[in-house]
Amino acid sequence: MTSCREHDSNRSNLSAASAFAIATAGANEGTPTKETYRRMSLATAGFPSDQRNGDKEFVIRRAATNRVLNVLRHWVSKHAQDFETNLQLKSKVISFLEEVIHNPELLAQERKAAANIIRTLTQEDPGDSQVTLEEIEHMEFSTPVEPFESLSALEIAEQVTLLDHLIFKKIPYEEFFGQGWMKAEKNEKTPYIMGTSNHFNHMSNLIATEILRSEEPAIRGCTIEKWVAVADICRCLHNYNAVLEITSSLNRSAIFRLKRTWIKVSKQTKTLIDRLQKLVSSEGRFKNLREALKNCDPPCVPYLGMYLTDLAFIEEGTPNYTEDGLVNFSKMRMISHIIREIRQFQQTSYKIEHQPKVTQYLLDTTGVLDEEGLYEASLRLEPKLPT
């Protein structure tokens, strides 16, 4: 029989990983069942018999270590942003996993699982990691801005999608809590969400400005057709945010009222506009858009406003605590489900090569009109008919 002193000595030799595993097991699982003992005994063949024969602590360590590794695997794969923004956390998790790898008490599959998690933590993103949003925004351009006419619809659609996803993926999940985007201090509380909103508005203004740039109705009609082609390519790229950016700009009063311009737009283009508008319509709580998101494989850029509306509805309509004073986990699960879906789309990057000449055009604010300026330009091009 092992003495108490020997038992204490064995316990003091436990690694940090094992100690954490035991603590986790005790907190979550309670006493292992006979079936747990049986399965773990089969899984621990090759360990000394004094460790395997009914050693409750050993069985708990085996089960709990697997659970700890599963938690870390989920954390690293589903919430990679935590480690991108906190290098100290990343370093500590890697150190912990390296200890697991070099722990002779653990099974080979446990050490392999730890190695796989480290590989996930340290691997480079094969998608758009070659360029960041900051690099694009601070890029110095030596040439004049490329005119819209010289850029193809495909070039524009790809670079719109690249920018939209880079902006979208930067939003940290903390900004989705507490409706900070609706508060007076929204720019301080949710700067990345507001950045997404500002970019959406800039694109809408840019598109409308480009349509109103020409004095000729036929050229304005061609510009509309080209932007609709961009929107349709974005749909094929699963960039639903851009589809809404473009279709909403066509519905602005400064553009919608241009009767002489719309006469020059082909019937096929008008049919396509109707189809795209139905796809991103807010009718039925974005029913069609939700269906498209459900059936599409990432990469994808969803319309963020849809999710913000969902979160606001849950926050305002569901209490944080039940009538018994307990945390309302049903509410937390609903919020978690929405954020999980957002994170899924954030984590899969597009393999689109950056074209500086196109992003320079898309981000240039020179000459882009605001709401008032757009309407004035619209009235100048096509004055109101006398009543």
mmCIF file with all atom_site columns, C-alpha atoms in Angstrom, residues 164-331:
data_model
loop_
_atom_site.group_PDB
_atom_site.id
_atom_site.type_symbol
_atom_site.label_atom_id
_atom_site.label_alt_id
_atom_site.label_comp_id
_atom_site.label_asym_id
_atom_site.label_entity_id
_atom_site.label_seq_id
_atom_site.pdbx_PDB_ins_code
_atom_site.Cartn_x
_atom_site.Cartn_y
_atom_site.Cartn_z
_atom_site.occupancy
_atom_site.B_iso_or_equiv
_atom_site.pdbx_formal_charge
_atom_site.auth_seq_id
_atom_site.auth_comp_id
_atom_site.auth_asym_id
_atom_site.auth_atom_id
_atom_site.pdbx_PDB_model_num
ATOM 1   C CA . ASP A 1 164 ? -14.447 44.482 -47.694 1.00 0.00 ? 164 ASP A CA 1
ATOM 2   C CA . HIS A 1 165 ? -13.111 41.264 -46.191 1.00 0.00 ? 165 HIS A CA 1
ATOM 3   C CA . LEU A 1 166 ? -9.969  42.884 -44.761 1.00 0.00 ? 166 LEU A CA 1
ATOM 4   C CA . ILE A 1 167 ? -12.160 45.487 -43.045 1.00 0.00 ? 167 ILE A CA 1
ATOM 5   C CA . PHE A 1 168 ? -14.703 42.892 -41.895 1.00 0.00 ? 168 PHE A CA 1
ATOM 6   C CA . LYS A 1 169 ? -12.143 40.454 -40.450 1.00 0.00 ? 169 LYS A CA 1
ATOM 7   C CA . LYS A 1 170 ? -10.554 43.194 -38.300 1.00 0.00 ? 170 LYS A CA 1
ATOM 8   C CA . ILE A 1 171 ? -13.649 43.526 -36.096 1.00 0.00 ? 171 ILE A CA 1
ATOM 9   C CA . PRO A 1 172 ? -12.886 41.977 -32.665 1.00 0.00 ? 172 PRO A CA 1
ATOM 10  C CA . TYR A 1 173 ? -15.727 39.959 -31.170 1.00 0.00 ? 173 TYR A CA 1
ATOM 11  C CA . GLU A 1 174 ? -15.786 42.191 -28.060 1.00 0.00 ? 174 GLU A CA 1
ATOM 12  C CA . GLU A 1 175 ? -17.400 44.945 -30.142 1.00 0.00 ? 175 GLU A CA 1
ATOM 13  C CA . PHE A 1 176 ? -20.502 42.818 -30.675 1.00 0.00 ? 176 PHE A CA 1
ATOM 14  C CA . PHE A 1 177 ? -21.472 42.972 -26.988 1.00 0.00 ? 177 PHE A CA 1
ATOM 15  C CA . GLY A 1 178 ? -23.622 45.666 -25.398 1.00 0.00 ? 178 GLY A CA 1
ATOM 16  C CA . GLN A 1 179 ? -24.778 47.497 -28.557 1.00 0.00 ? 179 GLN A CA 1
ATOM 17  C CA . GLY A 1 180 ? -21.811 49.859 -28.393 1.00 0.00 ? 180 GLY A CA 1
ATOM 18  C CA . TRP A 1 181 ? -22.417 50.841 -32.028 1.00 0.00 ? 181 TRP A CA 1
ATOM 19  C CA . MET A 1 182 ? -25.696 52.480 -30.947 1.00 0.00 ? 182 MET A CA 1
ATOM 20  C CA . LYS A 1 183 ? -24.203 54.516 -28.101 1.00 0.00 ? 183 LYS A CA 1
ATOM 21  C CA . ALA A 1 184 ? -23.126 58.161 -28.189 1.00 0.00 ? 184 ALA A CA 1
ATOM 22  C CA . GLU A 1 185 ? -19.486 57.045 -27.773 1.00 0.00 ? 185 GLU A CA 1
ATOM 23  C CA . LYS A 1 186 ? -19.780 54.508 -30.595 1.00 0.00 ? 186 LYS A CA 1
ATOM 24  C CA . ASN A 1 187 ? -16.537 55.589 -32.266 1.00 0.00 ? 187 ASN A CA 1
ATOM 25  C CA . GLU A 1 188 ? -14.629 54.891 -29.052 1.00 0.00 ? 188 GLU A CA 1
ATOM 26  C CA . LYS A 1 189 ? -16.529 51.757 -28.026 1.00 0.00 ? 189 LYS A CA 1
ATOM 27  C CA . THR A 1 190 ? -16.743 50.070 -31.448 1.00 0.00 ? 190 THR A CA 1
ATOM 28  C CA . PRO A 1 191 ? -14.165 51.681 -33.759 1.00 0.00 ? 191 PRO A CA 1
ATOM 29  C CA . TYR A 1 192 ? -13.946 48.676 -36.105 1.00 0.00 ? 192 TYR A CA 1
ATOM 30  C CA . ILE A 1 193 ? -17.704 48.326 -36.535 1.00 0.00 ? 193 ILE A CA 1
ATOM 31  C CA . MET A 1 194 ? -17.900 52.045 -37.238 1.00 0.00 ? 194 MET A CA 1
ATOM 32  C CA . GLY A 1 195 ? -15.017 51.671 -39.690 1.00 0.00 ? 195 GLY A CA 1
ATOM 33  C CA . THR A 1 196 ? -17.067 49.069 -41.565 1.00 0.00 ? 196 THR A CA 1
ATOM 34  C CA . SER A 1 197 ? -20.062 51.412 -41.626 1.00 0.00 ? 197 SER A CA 1
ATOM 35  C CA . ASN A 1 198 ? -17.951 54.355 -42.803 1.00 0.00 ? 198 ASN A CA 1
ATOM 36  C CA . HIS A 1 199 ? -16.443 52.295 -45.625 1.00 0.00 ? 199 HIS A CA 1
ATOM 37  C CA . PHE A 1 200 ? -19.933 51.166 -46.707 1.00 0.00 ? 200 PHE A CA 1
ATOM 38  C CA . ASN A 1 201 ? -21.067 54.799 -46.850 1.00 0.00 ? 201 ASN A CA 1
ATOM 39  C CA . HIS A 1 202 ? -17.918 55.860 -48.719 1.00 0.00 ? 202 HIS A CA 1
ATOM 40  C CA . MET A 1 203 ? -18.466 53.173 -51.353 1.00 0.00 ? 203 MET A CA 1
ATOM 41  C CA . SER A 1 204 ? -22.101 54.201 -51.776 1.00 0.00 ? 204 SER A CA 1
ATOM 42  C CA . ASN A 1 205 ? -21.026 57.836 -52.252 1.00 0.00 ? 205 ASN A CA 1
ATOM 43  C CA . LEU A 1 206 ? -18.232 56.823 -54.650 1.00 0.00 ? 206 LEU A CA 1
ATOM 44  C CA . ILE A 1 207 ? -20.602 54.804 -56.853 1.00 0.00 ? 207 ILE A CA 1
ATOM 45  C CA . ALA A 1 208 ? -23.189 57.590 -56.986 1.00 0.00 ? 208 ALA A CA 1
ATOM 46  C CA . THR A 1 209 ? -20.484 60.195 -57.673 1.00 0.00 ? 209 THR A CA 1
ATOM 47  C CA . GLU A 1 210 ? -19.094 58.097 -60.537 1.00 0.00 ? 210 GLU A CA 1
ATOM 48  C CA . ILE A 1 211 ? -22.555 57.832 -62.124 1.00 0.00 ? 211 ILE A CA 1
ATOM 49  C CA . LEU A 1 212 ? -23.046 61.609 -61.904 1.00 0.00 ? 212 LEU A CA 1
ATOM 50  C CA . ARG A 1 213 ? -19.591 62.437 -63.265 1.00 0.00 ? 213 ARG A CA 1
ATOM 51  C CA . SER A 1 214 ? -20.693 62.550 -66.917 1.00 0.00 ? 214 SER A CA 1
ATOM 52  C CA . GLU A 1 215 ? -22.904 65.116 -68.620 1.00 0.00 ? 215 GLU A CA 1
ATOM 53  C CA . GLU A 1 216 ? -24.197 62.526 -71.105 1.00 0.00 ? 216 GLU A CA 1
ATOM 54  C CA . PRO A 1 217 ? -27.170 60.292 -70.112 1.00 0.00 ? 217 PRO A CA 1
ATOM 55  C CA . ALA A 1 218 ? -25.827 57.442 -72.266 1.00 0.00 ? 218 ALA A CA 1
ATOM 56  C CA . ILE A 1 219 ? -22.480 57.452 -70.444 1.00 0.00 ? 219 ILE A CA 1
ATOM 57  C CA . ARG A 1 220 ? -24.241 57.595 -67.080 1.00 0.00 ? 220 ARG A CA 1
ATOM 58  C CA . GLY A 1 221 ? -26.311 54.605 -68.188 1.00 0.00 ? 221 GLY A CA 1
ATOM 59  C CA . CYS A 1 222 ? -23.137 52.695 -69.130 1.00 0.00 ? 222 CYS A CA 1
ATOM 60  C CA . THR A 1 223 ? -21.652 53.508 -65.726 1.00 0.00 ? 223 THR A CA 1
ATOM 61  C CA . ILE A 1 224 ? -24.731 52.068 -64.009 1.00 0.00 ? 224 ILE A CA 1
ATOM 62  C CA . GLU A 1 225 ? -24.471 48.909 -66.114 1.00 0.00 ? 225 GLU A CA 1
ATOM 63  C CA . LYS A 1 226 ? -20.803 48.486 -65.219 1.00 0.00 ? 226 LYS A CA 1
ATOM 64  C CA . TRP A 1 227 ? -21.470 48.837 -61.485 1.00 0.00 ? 227 TRP A CA 1
ATOM 65  C CA . VAL A 1 228 ? -24.296 46.308 -61.753 1.00 0.00 ? 228 VAL A CA 1
ATOM 66  C CA . ALA A 1 229 ? -21.836 43.929 -63.430 1.00 0.00 ? 229 ALA A CA 1
ATOM 67  C CA . VAL A 1 230 ? -19.465 44.523 -60.496 1.00 0.00 ? 230 VAL A CA 1
ATOM 68  C CA . ALA A 1 231 ? -22.301 43.699 -58.085 1.00 0.00 ? 231 ALA A CA 1
ATOM 69  C CA . ASP A 1 232 ? -23.091 40.454 -59.883 1.00 0.00 ? 232 ASP A CA 1
ATOM 70  C CA . ILE A 1 233 ? -19.442 39.367 -59.817 1.00 0.00 ? 233 ILE A CA 1
ATOM 71  C CA . CYS A 1 234 ? -19.374 40.195 -56.096 1.00 0.00 ? 234 CYS A CA 1
ATOM 72  C CA . ARG A 1 235 ? -22.411 37.950 -55.681 1.00 0.00 ? 235 ARG A CA 1
ATOM 73  C CA . CYS A 1 236 ? -20.462 35.130 -57.319 1.00 0.00 ? 236 CYS A CA 1
ATOM 74  C CA . LEU A 1 237 ? -17.599 35.864 -54.905 1.00 0.00 ? 237 LEU A CA 1
ATOM 75  C CA . HIS A 1 238 ? -20.073 35.658 -51.982 1.00 0.00 ? 238 HIS A CA 1
ATOM 76  C CA . ASN A 1 239 ? -19.479 39.329 -51.173 1.00 0.00 ? 239 ASN A CA 1
ATOM 77  C CA . TYR A 1 240 ? -23.043 40.178 -50.216 1.00 0.00 ? 240 TYR A CA 1
ATOM 78  C CA . ASN A 1 241 ? -21.920 43.340 -48.467 1.00 0.00 ? 241 ASN A CA 1
ATOM 79  C CA . ALA A 1 242 ? -20.796 44.793 -51.809 1.00 0.00 ? 242 ALA A CA 1
ATOM 80  C CA . VAL A 1 243 ? -24.017 43.692 -53.506 1.00 0.00 ? 243 VAL A CA 1
ATOM 81  C CA . LEU A 1 244 ? -25.903 45.803 -50.979 1.00 0.00 ? 244 LEU A CA 1
ATOM 82  C CA . GLU A 1 245 ? -23.392 48.685 -51.254 1.00 0.00 ? 245 GLU A CA 1
ATOM 83  C CA . ILE A 1 246 ? -24.009 48.913 -54.988 1.00 0.00 ? 246 ILE A CA 1
ATOM 84  C CA . THR A 1 247 ? -27.762 48.261 -55.139 1.00 0.00 ? 247 THR A CA 1
ATOM 85  C CA . SER A 1 248 ? -28.456 50.694 -52.288 1.00 0.00 ? 248 SER A CA 1
ATOM 86  C CA . SER A 1 249 ? -26.478 53.425 -54.071 1.00 0.00 ? 249 SER A CA 1
ATOM 87  C CA . LEU A 1 250 ? -28.665 52.938 -57.170 1.00 0.00 ? 250 LEU A CA 1
ATOM 88  C CA . ASN A 1 251 ? -31.745 53.505 -55.002 1.00 0.00 ? 251 ASN A CA 1
ATOM 89  C CA . ARG A 1 252 ? -30.522 56.814 -53.609 1.00 0.00 ? 252 ARG A CA 1
ATOM 90  C CA . SER A 1 253 ? -32.782 59.688 -54.598 1.00 0.00 ? 253 SER A CA 1
ATOM 91  C CA . ALA A 1 254 ? -29.953 61.434 -56.485 1.00 0.00 ? 254 ALA A CA 1
ATOM 92  C CA . ILE A 1 255 ? -29.647 58.401 -58.806 1.00 0.00 ? 255 ILE A CA 1
ATOM 93  C CA . PHE A 1 256 ? -33.152 56.938 -58.798 1.00 0.00 ? 256 PHE A CA 1
ATOM 94  C CA . ARG A 1 257 ? -34.703 60.184 -60.135 1.00 0.00 ? 257 ARG A CA 1
ATOM 95  C CA . LEU A 1 258 ? -32.516 60.289 -63.277 1.00 0.00 ? 258 LEU A CA 1
ATOM 96  C CA . LYS A 1 259 ? -35.199 59.316 -65.814 1.00 0.00 ? 259 LYS A CA 1
ATOM 97  C CA . ARG A 1 260 ? -33.161 60.224 -68.906 1.00 0.00 ? 260 ARG A CA 1
ATOM 98  C CA . THR A 1 261 ? -30.298 58.125 -67.555 1.00 0.00 ? 261 THR A CA 1
ATOM 99  C CA . TRP A 1 262 ? -32.353 55.040 -66.704 1.00 0.00 ? 262 TRP A CA 1
ATOM 100 C CA . ILE A 1 263 ? -33.835 55.009 -70.218 1.00 0.00 ? 263 ILE A CA 1
ATOM 101 C CA . LYS A 1 264 ? -30.312 54.217 -71.439 1.00 0.00 ? 264 LYS A CA 1
ATOM 102 C CA . VAL A 1 265 ? -29.965 51.206 -69.106 1.00 0.00 ? 265 VAL A CA 1
ATOM 103 C CA . SER A 1 266 ? -30.741 47.888 -70.809 1.00 0.00 ? 266 SER A CA 1
ATOM 104 C CA . LYS A 1 267 ? -33.707 45.741 -69.853 1.00 0.00 ? 267 LYS A CA 1
ATOM 105 C CA . GLN A 1 268 ? -31.370 42.862 -68.960 1.00 0.00 ? 268 GLN A CA 1
ATOM 106 C CA . THR A 1 269 ? -29.470 45.080 -66.515 1.00 0.00 ? 269 THR A CA 1
ATOM 107 C CA . LYS A 1 270 ? -32.703 46.251 -64.895 1.00 0.00 ? 270 LYS A CA 1
ATOM 108 C CA . THR A 1 271 ? -33.795 42.624 -64.481 1.00 0.00 ? 271 THR A CA 1
ATOM 109 C CA . LEU A 1 272 ? -30.436 41.817 -62.883 1.00 0.00 ? 272 LEU A CA 1
ATOM 110 C CA . ILE A 1 273 ? -30.797 44.778 -60.521 1.00 0.00 ? 273 ILE A CA 1
ATOM 111 C CA . ASP A 1 274 ? -34.190 43.464 -59.390 1.00 0.00 ? 274 ASP A CA 1
ATOM 112 C CA . ARG A 1 275 ? -32.706 40.028 -58.761 1.00 0.00 ? 275 ARG A CA 1
ATOM 113 C CA . LEU A 1 276 ? -29.776 41.419 -56.760 1.00 0.00 ? 276 LEU A CA 1
ATOM 114 C CA . GLN A 1 277 ? -32.054 43.682 -54.730 1.00 0.00 ? 277 GLN A CA 1
ATOM 115 C CA . LYS A 1 278 ? -34.284 40.745 -53.812 1.00 0.00 ? 278 LYS A CA 1
ATOM 116 C CA . LEU A 1 279 ? -31.219 38.804 -52.670 1.00 0.00 ? 279 LEU A CA 1
ATOM 117 C CA . VAL A 1 280 ? -30.151 41.455 -50.143 1.00 0.00 ? 280 VAL A CA 1
ATOM 118 C CA . SER A 1 281 ? -33.602 42.825 -49.301 1.00 0.00 ? 281 SER A CA 1
ATOM 119 C CA . SER A 1 282 ? -34.371 43.348 -45.609 1.00 0.00 ? 282 SER A CA 1
ATOM 120 C CA . GLU A 1 283 ? -37.828 41.847 -46.182 1.00 0.00 ? 283 GLU A CA 1
ATOM 121 C CA . GLY A 1 284 ? -38.587 38.976 -43.806 1.00 0.00 ? 284 GLY A CA 1
ATOM 122 C CA . ARG A 1 285 ? -35.531 39.797 -41.682 1.00 0.00 ? 285 ARG A CA 1
ATOM 123 C CA . PHE A 1 286 ? -33.209 39.340 -44.679 1.00 0.00 ? 286 PHE A CA 1
ATOM 124 C CA . LYS A 1 287 ? -34.755 35.960 -45.452 1.00 0.00 ? 287 LYS A CA 1
ATOM 125 C CA . ASN A 1 288 ? -33.122 35.568 -48.874 1.00 0.00 ? 288 ASN A CA 1
ATOM 126 C CA . LEU A 1 289 ? -29.713 36.722 -47.682 1.00 0.00 ? 289 LEU A CA 1
ATOM 127 C CA . ARG A 1 290 ? -29.804 34.320 -44.733 1.00 0.00 ? 290 ARG A CA 1
ATOM 128 C CA . GLU A 1 291 ? -30.611 31.468 -47.083 1.00 0.00 ? 291 GLU A CA 1
ATOM 129 C CA . ALA A 1 292 ? -27.701 32.426 -49.338 1.00 0.00 ? 292 ALA A CA 1
ATOM 130 C CA . LEU A 1 293 ? -25.317 32.581 -46.365 1.00 0.00 ? 293 LEU A CA 1
ATOM 131 C CA . LYS A 1 294 ? -26.556 29.221 -45.135 1.00 0.00 ? 294 LYS A CA 1
ATOM 132 C CA . ASN A 1 295 ? -25.783 27.579 -48.477 1.00 0.00 ? 295 ASN A CA 1
ATOM 133 C CA . CYS A 1 296 ? -22.488 29.290 -49.321 1.00 0.00 ? 296 CYS A CA 1
ATOM 134 C CA . ASP A 1 297 ? -19.018 28.068 -48.485 1.00 0.00 ? 297 ASP A CA 1
ATOM 135 C CA . PRO A 1 298 ? -16.530 30.637 -47.140 1.00 0.00 ? 298 PRO A CA 1
ATOM 136 C CA . PRO A 1 299 ? -14.812 32.872 -48.019 1.00 0.00 ? 299 PRO A CA 1
ATOM 137 C CA . CYS A 1 300 ? -17.719 35.247 -47.737 1.00 0.00 ? 300 CYS A CA 1
ATOM 138 C CA . VAL A 1 301 ? -18.452 38.840 -46.753 1.00 0.00 ? 301 VAL A CA 1
ATOM 139 C CA . PRO A 1 302 ? -21.927 39.051 -45.204 1.00 0.00 ? 302 PRO A CA 1
ATOM 140 C CA . TYR A 1 303 ? -23.811 42.267 -44.628 1.00 0.00 ? 303 TYR A CA 1
ATOM 141 C CA . LEU A 1 304 ? -22.835 43.191 -41.069 1.00 0.00 ? 304 LEU A CA 1
ATOM 142 C CA . GLY A 1 305 ? -25.961 45.286 -40.472 1.00 0.00 ? 305 GLY A CA 1
ATOM 143 C CA . MET A 1 306 ? -28.084 42.132 -40.517 1.00 0.00 ? 306 MET A CA 1
ATOM 144 C CA . TYR A 1 307 ? -26.156 40.671 -37.584 1.00 0.00 ? 307 TYR A CA 1
ATOM 145 C CA . LEU A 1 308 ? -26.140 43.965 -35.675 1.00 0.00 ? 308 LEU A CA 1
ATOM 146 C CA . THR A 1 309 ? -29.934 44.089 -36.007 1.00 0.00 ? 309 THR A CA 1
ATOM 147 C CA . ASP A 1 310 ? -30.167 40.534 -34.652 1.00 0.00 ? 310 ASP A CA 1
ATOM 148 C CA . LEU A 1 311 ? -27.917 41.343 -31.696 1.00 0.00 ? 311 LEU A CA 1
ATOM 149 C CA . ALA A 1 312 ? -29.842 44.527 -30.868 1.00 0.00 ? 312 ALA A CA 1
ATOM 150 C CA . PHE A 1 313 ? -33.128 42.589 -30.985 1.00 0.00 ? 313 PHE A CA 1
ATOM 151 C CA . ILE A 1 314 ? -31.795 39.975 -28.548 1.00 0.00 ? 314 ILE A CA 1
ATOM 152 C CA . GLU A 1 315 ? -30.214 42.539 -26.203 1.00 0.00 ? 315 GLU A CA 1
ATOM 153 C CA . GLU A 1 316 ? -33.352 44.664 -25.991 1.00 0.00 ? 316 GLU A CA 1
ATOM 154 C CA . GLY A 1 317 ? -35.919 41.869 -25.944 1.00 0.00 ? 317 GLY A CA 1
ATOM 155 C CA . THR A 1 318 ? -34.306 39.357 -23.601 1.00 0.00 ? 318 THR A CA 1
ATOM 156 C CA . PRO A 1 319 ? -33.266 39.970 -19.972 1.00 0.00 ? 319 PRO A CA 1
ATOM 157 C CA . ASN A 1 320 ? -29.767 39.105 -18.763 1.00 0.00 ? 320 ASN A CA 1
ATOM 158 C CA . TYR A 1 321 ? -31.200 37.247 -15.763 1.00 0.00 ? 321 TYR A CA 1
ATOM 159 C CA . THR A 1 322 ? -34.119 34.896 -15.269 1.00 0.00 ? 322 THR A CA 1
ATOM 160 C CA . GLU A 1 323 ? -36.938 35.509 -12.792 1.00 0.00 ? 323 GLU A CA 1
ATOM 161 C CA . ASP A 1 324 ? -34.992 33.357 -10.335 1.00 0.00 ? 324 ASP A CA 1
ATOM 162 C CA . GLY A 1 325 ? -32.011 35.693 -10.526 1.00 0.00 ? 325 GLY A CA 1
ATOM 163 C CA . LEU A 1 326 ? -29.899 33.261 -12.555 1.00 0.00 ? 326 LEU A CA 1
ATOM 164 C CA . VAL A 1 327 ? -27.862 34.129 -15.639 1.00 0.00 ? 327 VAL A CA 1
ATOM 165 C CA . ASN A 1 328 ? -30.052 33.791 -18.728 1.00 0.00 ? 328 ASN A CA 1
ATOM 166 C CA . PHE A 1 329 ? -27.969 31.235 -20.613 1.00 0.00 ? 329 PHE A CA 1
ATOM 167 C CA . SER A 1 330 ? -30.599 31.034 -23.340 1.00 0.00 ? 330 SER A CA 1
ATOM 168 C CA . LYS A 1 331 ? -29.823 34.657 -24.235 1.00 0.00 ? 331 LYS A CA 1
#
